[in-house]
Short mmCIF file of C-alpha atoms in Angstrom, two decimals:
data_model
loop_
_atom_site.label_atom_id
_atom_site.label_comp_id
_atom_site.label_asym_id
_atom_site.label_seq_id
_atom_site.Cartn_x
_atom_site.Cartn_y
_atom_site.Cartn_z
CA ASN A 1322 14.98 -17.19 -3.37
CA ILE A 1323 12.94 -16.59 -6.69
CA ARG A 1324 16.01 -15.97 -8.86
CA ASN A 1325 16.78 -19.88 -7.77
CA LEU A 1326 13.63 -21.27 -7.84
CA THR A 1327 12.93 -19.80 -12.08
CA GLU A 1328 16.56 -21.51 -12.46
CA ARG A 1329 16.47 -24.31 -10.92
CA ARG A 1330 13.61 -25.61 -13.08
CA LYS A 1331 15.99 -26.10 -15.78
CA LEU A 1332 14.38 -23.58 -18.74
CA GLY A 1333 17.24 -25.24 -20.91
CA PHE A 1334 15.96 -28.46 -21.18
CA PHE A 1335 16.28 -28.46 -25.48
CA SER A 1336 18.72 -25.98 -25.28
CA CYS A 1337 19.62 -25.16 -28.83
CA GLY A 1338 19.62 -21.97 -28.11
CA THR A 1339 19.40 -18.17 -28.22
CA GLY A 1340 20.41 -17.74 -24.47
CA ASN A 1341 16.83 -16.85 -24.37
CA PRO A 1342 15.08 -19.53 -21.47
CA ILE A 1343 11.81 -19.30 -22.52
CA ASP A 1344 12.47 -20.01 -26.15
CA ASP A 1345 15.00 -21.98 -25.34
CA CYS A 1346 12.64 -24.36 -23.17
CA TRP A 1347 10.28 -25.52 -25.89
CA ARG A 1348 11.18 -23.67 -29.43
CA CYS A 1349 13.62 -26.48 -30.28
CA ASP A 1350 11.41 -29.32 -30.17
CA PRO A 1351 10.08 -30.42 -33.88
CA ASN A 1352 7.08 -31.88 -32.04
CA TRP A 1353 5.96 -28.74 -30.11
CA HIS A 1354 2.54 -29.20 -31.77
CA LYS A 1355 1.78 -32.18 -29.55
CA ARG A 1356 3.10 -31.06 -26.84
CA ARG A 1357 1.93 -27.63 -26.78
CA LYS A 1358 0.89 -27.83 -23.26
CA ARG A 1359 4.76 -27.19 -22.41
CA LEU A 1360 4.80 -23.80 -22.86
CA ALA A 1361 3.02 -23.53 -19.28
CA GLU A 1362 6.28 -24.97 -18.04
CA CYS A 1363 8.66 -22.02 -19.34
CA GLY A 1364 7.66 -18.79 -17.73
CA ILE A 1365 9.81 -16.37 -16.12
CA GLY A 1366 9.54 -13.76 -14.29
CA PHE A 1367 6.99 -12.55 -12.04
CA GLY A 1368 3.57 -14.00 -14.32
CA ARG A 1369 6.00 -17.68 -14.34
CA ASN A 1370 3.43 -20.10 -12.03
CA ALA A 1371 0.79 -18.56 -14.76
CA VAL A 1372 -1.12 -21.82 -15.68
CA GLY A 1373 -3.85 -20.64 -18.00
CA GLY A 1374 -5.29 -23.82 -19.53
CA ARG A 1375 -2.80 -26.17 -18.89
CA ASP A 1376 -4.81 -28.65 -16.32
CA GLY A 1377 -7.51 -28.44 -19.09
CA ARG A 1378 -9.02 -29.94 -22.69
CA PHE A 1379 -7.87 -28.23 -26.15
CA TYR A 1380 -10.68 -25.81 -27.49
CA VAL A 1381 -10.11 -25.37 -31.85
CA VAL A 1382 -11.42 -22.35 -32.78
CA THR A 1383 -13.06 -22.68 -36.18
CA ASP A 1384 -15.19 -19.74 -36.53
CA HIS A 1385 -13.85 -16.15 -36.91
CA THR A 1386 -17.02 -14.60 -36.43
CA ASP A 1387 -18.15 -12.90 -33.74
CA ASP A 1388 -21.91 -11.84 -34.42
CA ASP A 1389 -23.46 -12.16 -31.42
CA PRO A 1390 -21.41 -11.09 -27.67
CA VAL A 1391 -23.99 -12.18 -25.62
CA ASN A 1392 -24.71 -15.45 -27.28
CA PRO A 1393 -21.96 -16.69 -28.76
CA LYS A 1394 -21.64 -19.23 -31.54
CA PRO A 1395 -19.71 -22.99 -30.31
CA GLY A 1396 -16.48 -22.51 -32.28
CA THR A 1397 -15.73 -18.92 -32.23
CA LEU A 1398 -12.62 -17.71 -29.89
CA ARG A 1399 -15.74 -15.62 -27.67
CA HIS A 1400 -17.42 -18.78 -26.79
CA ALA A 1401 -14.31 -20.50 -26.13
CA VAL A 1402 -12.62 -17.81 -23.47
CA ILE A 1403 -15.87 -17.17 -21.70
CA GLN A 1404 -16.04 -21.33 -20.18
CA ASP A 1405 -15.69 -21.73 -16.38
CA ARG A 1406 -13.20 -24.50 -17.29
CA PRO A 1407 -9.80 -24.33 -18.01
CA LEU A 1408 -8.97 -24.93 -21.77
CA TRP A 1409 -6.30 -24.50 -24.20
CA ILE A 1410 -7.89 -22.43 -26.82
CA VAL A 1411 -5.58 -23.58 -30.62
CA PHE A 1412 -6.67 -22.28 -34.26
CA LYS A 1413 -7.50 -24.91 -36.78
CA ARG A 1414 -6.57 -21.90 -39.62
CA ASP A 1415 -5.22 -18.75 -40.31
CA MET A 1416 -8.31 -16.24 -39.29
CA VAL A 1417 -9.05 -12.40 -38.83
CA ILE A 1418 -11.12 -12.10 -36.06
CA LYS A 1419 -13.26 -8.78 -35.77
CA LEU A 1420 -14.81 -8.64 -32.47
CA LYS A 1421 -17.38 -6.55 -31.91
CA GLN A 1422 -16.99 -5.52 -28.17
CA GLU A 1423 -14.28 -6.58 -26.32
CA LEU A 1424 -13.22 -10.14 -25.89
CA ILE A 1425 -14.12 -10.73 -22.22
CA MET A 1426 -11.99 -13.59 -20.55
CA ASN A 1427 -12.63 -16.20 -18.12
CA SER A 1428 -9.75 -17.96 -15.26
CA PHE A 1429 -7.54 -20.66 -16.25
CA LYS A 1430 -7.37 -20.00 -20.14
CA THR A 1431 -4.63 -20.44 -22.85
CA ILE A 1432 -5.33 -18.77 -26.06
CA ASP A 1433 -2.40 -20.30 -28.35
CA GLY A 1434 -1.36 -18.90 -31.61
CA ARG A 1435 1.10 -21.20 -32.95
CA GLY A 1436 0.59 -22.82 -36.41
CA ALA A 1437 -1.77 -20.42 -37.54
CA ASN A 1438 -1.83 -16.75 -38.66
CA VAL A 1439 -4.41 -15.40 -36.10
CA HIS A 1440 -5.28 -11.44 -36.12
CA ILE A 1441 -7.41 -9.88 -33.41
CA ALA A 1442 -8.18 -6.43 -35.48
CA ASN A 1443 -9.96 -3.67 -35.96
CA GLY A 1444 -12.72 -3.84 -33.27
CA GLY A 1445 -12.73 -4.68 -30.03
CA CYS A 1446 -9.49 -6.54 -28.35
CA ILE A 1447 -8.50 -9.01 -25.20
CA THR A 1448 -10.04 -7.83 -21.46
CA ILE A 1449 -8.45 -9.56 -18.16
CA GLN A 1450 -10.56 -8.62 -15.60
CA PHE A 1451 -11.14 -10.08 -11.87
CA VAL A 1452 -9.37 -13.67 -13.13
CA THR A 1453 -6.59 -15.37 -13.00
CA ASN A 1454 -4.14 -17.32 -14.88
CA VAL A 1455 -4.41 -16.83 -18.54
CA ILE A 1456 -1.52 -16.85 -20.95
CA ILE A 1457 -2.08 -15.08 -24.64
CA HIS A 1458 0.33 -16.60 -27.23
CA GLY A 1459 1.39 -16.04 -30.72
CA LEU A 1460 -1.30 -13.97 -31.74
CA HIS A 1461 -1.26 -10.45 -34.24
CA ILE A 1462 -3.84 -7.83 -31.88
CA HIS A 1463 -3.93 -4.16 -33.84
CA ASP A 1464 -6.04 -1.22 -34.72
CA CYS A 1465 -8.45 -2.40 -31.47
CA LYS A 1466 -10.98 0.38 -31.26
CA PRO A 1467 -12.87 1.86 -28.44
CA THR A 1468 -16.20 -0.35 -28.45
CA GLY A 1469 -18.70 -0.81 -25.18
CA ASN A 1470 -21.98 0.76 -24.73
CA ALA A 1471 -23.21 -3.14 -25.05
CA MET A 1472 -24.11 -6.13 -23.29
CA VAL A 1473 -21.30 -8.89 -23.60
CA ARG A 1474 -20.81 -12.38 -21.57
CA ASN A 1475 -18.17 -12.92 -19.75
CA SER A 1476 -19.10 -16.23 -18.49
CA PRO A 1477 -21.61 -19.36 -19.48
CA SER A 1478 -23.83 -17.99 -16.71
CA HIS A 1479 -23.49 -14.09 -16.70
CA PHE A 1480 -22.84 -11.78 -19.29
CA GLY A 1481 -23.74 -7.53 -18.44
CA TRP A 1482 -23.73 -3.92 -19.52
CA ARG A 1483 -20.19 -2.66 -20.51
CA THR A 1484 -19.27 1.11 -20.08
CA MET A 1485 -17.13 2.74 -23.07
CA ALA A 1486 -13.15 0.48 -23.13
CA ASP A 1487 -10.73 2.20 -24.37
CA GLY A 1488 -9.80 -0.10 -26.89
CA ASP A 1489 -6.11 -1.57 -25.44
CA ALA A 1490 -4.94 -4.43 -27.27
CA ILE A 1491 -4.69 -6.07 -24.01
CA SER A 1492 -6.21 -4.75 -20.81
CA ILE A 1493 -5.44 -6.62 -17.59
CA PHE A 1494 -7.71 -5.37 -14.97
CA GLY A 1495 -7.54 -6.69 -11.50
CA SER A 1496 -6.26 -9.90 -11.96
CA SER A 1497 -3.04 -11.72 -11.05
CA HIS A 1498 -1.04 -15.10 -12.93
CA ILE A 1499 -0.88 -13.41 -16.21
CA TRP A 1500 1.83 -14.41 -19.30
CA VAL A 1501 1.45 -12.27 -22.15
CA ASP A 1502 4.04 -13.90 -24.68
CA HIS A 1503 5.51 -13.76 -28.03
CA ASN A 1504 2.28 -11.75 -29.79
CA SER A 1505 2.84 -8.67 -32.26
CA LEU A 1506 0.99 -5.57 -30.64
CA SER A 1507 0.12 -2.24 -32.65
CA ASN A 1508 -1.84 1.00 -33.49
CA CYS A 1509 -4.50 0.76 -30.97
CA ALA A 1510 -6.66 3.29 -29.88
CA ASP A 1511 -5.54 3.52 -26.50
CA GLY A 1512 -2.57 1.19 -24.84
CA LEU A 1513 -1.17 -1.99 -25.88
CA VAL A 1514 -0.62 -3.50 -22.74
CA ASP A 1515 -2.40 -1.53 -19.71
CA ALA A 1516 -2.98 -3.14 -16.53
CA VAL A 1517 -4.22 -1.53 -13.52
CA MET A 1518 -6.69 -1.43 -10.57
CA GLY A 1519 -4.54 -4.45 -8.30
CA SER A 1520 -3.15 -6.54 -10.62
CA THR A 1521 -0.08 -8.50 -10.24
CA ALA A 1522 1.88 -11.22 -10.88
CA ILE A 1523 2.93 -10.22 -14.52
CA THR A 1524 5.06 -11.18 -17.17
CA ILE A 1525 5.30 -9.29 -20.97
CA SER A 1526 8.05 -11.30 -22.85
CA ASN A 1527 9.31 -11.66 -26.14
CA ASN A 1528 6.85 -9.26 -27.55
CA HIS A 1529 6.88 -6.69 -30.61
CA PHE A 1530 5.60 -3.73 -30.25
CA THR A 1531 5.31 -1.07 -33.34
CA HIS A 1532 3.87 2.00 -34.79
CA HIS A 1533 1.93 2.93 -31.06
CA ASN A 1534 1.81 6.39 -28.94
CA GLU A 1535 1.23 5.34 -25.20
CA VAL A 1536 3.02 1.73 -25.35
CA MET A 1537 2.42 0.71 -22.03
CA LEU A 1538 1.00 1.86 -18.74
CA LEU A 1539 1.14 0.01 -15.27
CA GLY A 1540 -0.99 0.95 -12.40
CA HIS A 1541 -4.03 2.95 -12.53
CA SER A 1542 -3.32 6.21 -11.33
CA ASP A 1543 -1.62 8.53 -8.82
CA SER A 1544 -4.37 7.82 -6.03
CA TYR A 1545 -4.72 4.44 -6.17
CA THR A 1546 -2.43 3.02 -4.05
CA ARG A 1547 -3.64 -0.71 -4.60
CA ASP A 1548 -0.97 -0.93 -6.99
CA LYS A 1549 1.82 -0.82 -4.38
CA GLN A 1550 1.89 -4.24 -4.89
CA MET A 1551 2.11 -4.62 -8.55
CA GLN A 1552 4.53 -6.77 -9.80
CA VAL A 1553 5.57 -6.83 -13.94
CA THR A 1554 8.93 -8.65 -15.25
CA ILE A 1555 9.18 -7.16 -18.98
CA ALA A 1556 11.66 -9.22 -20.43
CA TYR A 1557 13.03 -9.94 -24.30
CA ASN A 1558 10.43 -7.54 -25.77
CA HIS A 1559 11.57 -6.03 -28.54
CA PHE A 1560 10.11 -1.88 -28.35
CA GLY A 1561 10.53 -1.08 -32.25
CA LYS A 1562 9.08 1.65 -34.86
CA GLY A 1563 6.55 3.97 -34.58
CA LEU A 1564 6.85 4.14 -30.85
CA ILE A 1565 6.74 7.77 -28.36
CA GLN A 1566 6.42 7.07 -25.00
CA ARG A 1567 5.64 4.62 -22.25
CA MET A 1568 7.48 1.69 -22.19
CA PRO A 1569 6.29 1.40 -19.91
CA ARG A 1570 5.11 4.18 -17.66
CA CYS A 1571 4.89 2.89 -13.74
CA ARG A 1572 3.29 3.89 -10.88
CA HIS A 1573 3.82 2.66 -7.09
CA GLY A 1574 5.21 -0.92 -7.87
CA TYR A 1575 7.96 -2.88 -8.27
CA PHE A 1576 9.05 -3.32 -12.37
CA HIS A 1577 11.98 -5.21 -13.50
CA VAL A 1578 12.93 -4.48 -17.17
CA VAL A 1579 15.28 -6.91 -18.55
CA ASN A 1580 16.96 -7.90 -21.37
CA ASN A 1581 14.71 -5.74 -24.27
CA ASP A 1582 15.94 -4.44 -27.19
CA TYR A 1583 14.54 -0.80 -27.07
CA THR A 1584 15.07 0.22 -30.80
CA HIS A 1585 12.87 3.39 -31.57
CA TRP A 1586 11.49 5.90 -29.05
CA GLU A 1587 10.25 9.82 -30.11
CA MET A 1588 9.91 10.68 -26.36
CA TYR A 1589 11.02 8.56 -23.92
CA ALA A 1590 11.22 5.13 -22.95
CA ILE A 1591 10.56 4.45 -19.53
CA GLY A 1592 8.27 6.61 -17.30
CA GLY A 1593 6.36 7.02 -13.86
CA SER A 1594 4.49 8.50 -10.88
CA ALA A 1595 4.22 7.76 -7.40
CA ASN A 1596 7.48 6.42 -6.59
CA PRO A 1597 7.76 3.31 -8.58
CA THR A 1598 10.39 0.78 -7.89
CA ILE A 1599 12.27 0.31 -11.37
CA ASN A 1600 15.25 -2.14 -11.95
CA SER A 1601 16.53 -2.07 -15.31
CA GLN A 1602 19.05 -4.81 -16.22
CA GLY A 1603 20.80 -5.47 -19.38
CA ASN A 1604 18.84 -3.99 -21.70
CA ARG A 1605 20.03 -1.82 -24.38
CA TYR A 1606 18.06 1.68 -25.35
CA ALA A 1607 18.87 2.78 -28.57
CA ALA A 1608 18.26 7.08 -28.70
CA PRO A 1609 16.44 8.24 -31.68
CA MET A 1610 18.44 11.20 -33.62
CA ASN A 1611 16.02 13.87 -32.08
CA PRO A 1612 19.07 15.30 -29.76
CA PHE A 1613 16.26 16.56 -27.38
CA ALA A 1614 14.45 12.62 -26.46
CA LYS A 1615 17.85 10.87 -26.12
CA GLU A 1616 16.64 10.50 -22.05
CA VAL A 1617 15.25 6.89 -21.57
CA THR A 1618 13.63 7.90 -18.17
CA LYS A 1619 10.57 10.50 -17.44
CA ARG A 1620 9.28 11.25 -14.16
CA VAL A 1621 5.80 12.29 -14.82
CA GLU A 1622 4.75 15.60 -13.72
CA THR A 1623 7.42 15.53 -10.39
CA ALA A 1624 9.09 17.79 -9.00
CA GLU A 1625 13.12 16.29 -8.27
CA SER A 1626 12.50 17.10 -4.88
CA LYS A 1627 10.29 14.35 -4.63
CA TRP A 1628 11.44 11.91 -7.25
CA LYS A 1629 15.29 11.60 -5.80
CA ASN A 1630 14.10 9.51 -3.80
CA TRP A 1631 12.24 6.86 -5.77
CA ASN A 1632 14.32 3.81 -6.65
CA TRP A 1633 15.16 3.88 -10.40
CA ARG A 1634 18.36 1.66 -11.32
CA SER A 1635 20.58 0.61 -14.38
CA GLU A 1636 22.94 -2.35 -14.55
CA GLY A 1637 24.69 -3.63 -17.22
CA ASP A 1638 21.99 -1.56 -19.60
CA LEU A 1639 24.09 -0.63 -23.84
CA LEU A 1640 22.71 2.74 -23.81
CA VAL A 1641 23.39 3.71 -27.37
CA ASN A 1642 23.32 6.47 -29.62
CA GLY A 1643 24.14 9.05 -26.97
CA ALA A 1644 20.92 7.12 -24.65
CA TYR A 1645 21.20 8.10 -21.13
CA PHE A 1646 19.31 6.95 -17.87
CA THR A 1647 18.57 9.23 -14.88
CA PRO A 1648 19.01 7.07 -11.65
CA SER A 1649 17.33 8.22 -8.15
CA GLY A 1650 17.05 6.85 -5.09
CA ALA A 1651 19.19 5.20 -2.39
CA GLY A 1652 19.47 1.88 -3.84
CA ALA A 1653 17.39 0.00 -0.92
CA SER A 1654 17.78 -3.45 -1.74
CA ALA A 1655 14.74 -4.34 -0.24
CA SER A 1656 13.14 -2.28 -2.64
CA TYR A 1657 15.54 -3.42 -5.31
CA ALA A 1658 14.14 -7.38 -4.31
CA ARG A 1659 10.92 -6.84 -4.67
CA ALA A 1660 11.67 -5.88 -8.14
CA SER A 1661 13.82 -8.78 -9.35
CA SER A 1662 12.32 -11.79 -10.91
CA LEU A 1663 15.26 -13.48 -13.07
CA GLY A 1664 19.00 -13.51 -14.03
CA ALA A 1665 19.58 -10.53 -16.53
CA LYS A 1666 21.87 -11.48 -19.47
CA SER A 1667 24.50 -9.54 -20.78
CA SER A 1668 23.45 -6.93 -22.97
CA SER A 1669 25.14 -7.84 -25.46
CA MET A 1670 23.23 -10.56 -26.27
CA VAL A 1671 20.10 -8.45 -26.68
CA ARG A 1672 19.70 -8.78 -30.22
CA ALA A 1673 19.77 -12.29 -30.53
CA MET A 1674 17.35 -12.79 -27.22
CA THR A 1675 15.30 -10.19 -29.37
CA LEU A 1676 15.57 -11.59 -32.58
CA ASN A 1677 12.69 -13.13 -33.00
CA ALA A 1678 9.99 -11.06 -30.71
CA GLY A 1679 6.44 -10.99 -32.36
CA SER A 1680 3.91 -13.66 -33.04
CA LEU A 1681 5.93 -16.99 -34.55
CA PRO A 1682 5.69 -18.39 -38.08
CA CYS A 1683 5.46 -22.07 -36.54
CA ARG A 1684 4.52 -24.84 -38.73
CA ARG A 1685 4.10 -28.57 -37.45
CA GLY A 1686 6.81 -31.00 -37.03
CA ARG A 1687 9.67 -28.21 -37.55
CA GLN A 1688 11.40 -26.47 -34.55
CA CYS A 1689 9.31 -23.21 -34.12
#
């Protein structure tokens, strides 16, 4: 059983903790910088088997530029992420990286921003397309712009024409075993994290989302039925100031929304269409002051006669300031089993567990 597997790994190895099992697994170690790859053993949820670049060498990014997306210079982030071998990518110093085009990842990569203040901003952002085993940790990603109609390299042996990209912070397309952890994401042209086109085995954890309209889209379209296999865990995130909707907006698949702190939304928090299964456990939902936006949930452009059969449940959620969650479905246990990926903690612990959501100011030789 998935829950036992996850718990049996004794994630509380250094437990100095807040009860957040990912953080308690590595953050209490003052020598985290000498044991960076330990992070790959700390995953939870549907993306917990993402090893990223654990089995490869370290690659140190020394150059913030992105002058030529077809022939990237050694030392740049783009040169690192396109390589065919596993790599654990770290940064020599603080940097702001303005990408000319989207950053097209290759498989078995970790981008680890710990110990430096790294911003990917004001240009293209991260595309994870038709690959596996990617970990994105510790970045500030914001003000992403639409790019495209250009040649971009995606491996040492291949570059190709890219049509227009929407300007997502992180776009996951036809990919699996993906873990997005402890990033600060805001103010992009389209979504902050979008996962579409048959992507699955994804964990989105410990991120801080702010100042954005359509935060997270999971599922390509109502007609794209390959996304029926999608499984995504959304855990320990802080959905914060200036957010409007889609936290997430789901289609078709199985979504475990667990122990997140929702302090701001303007329209709704969790939406969906095309019969997704949504398992909401141990979250804190604080409704906005607007008396017409108190509902956590939204069924998008669907008649009640249809959505009343969708499996959406709220268990142990803390509903604050008049927030209410509209459940549906007969509660088919098999359906919720496929939308369960770890044990939820009490919603009373959510604030402590999400207090350090977003990119962490880690310094070598100290607990992070």
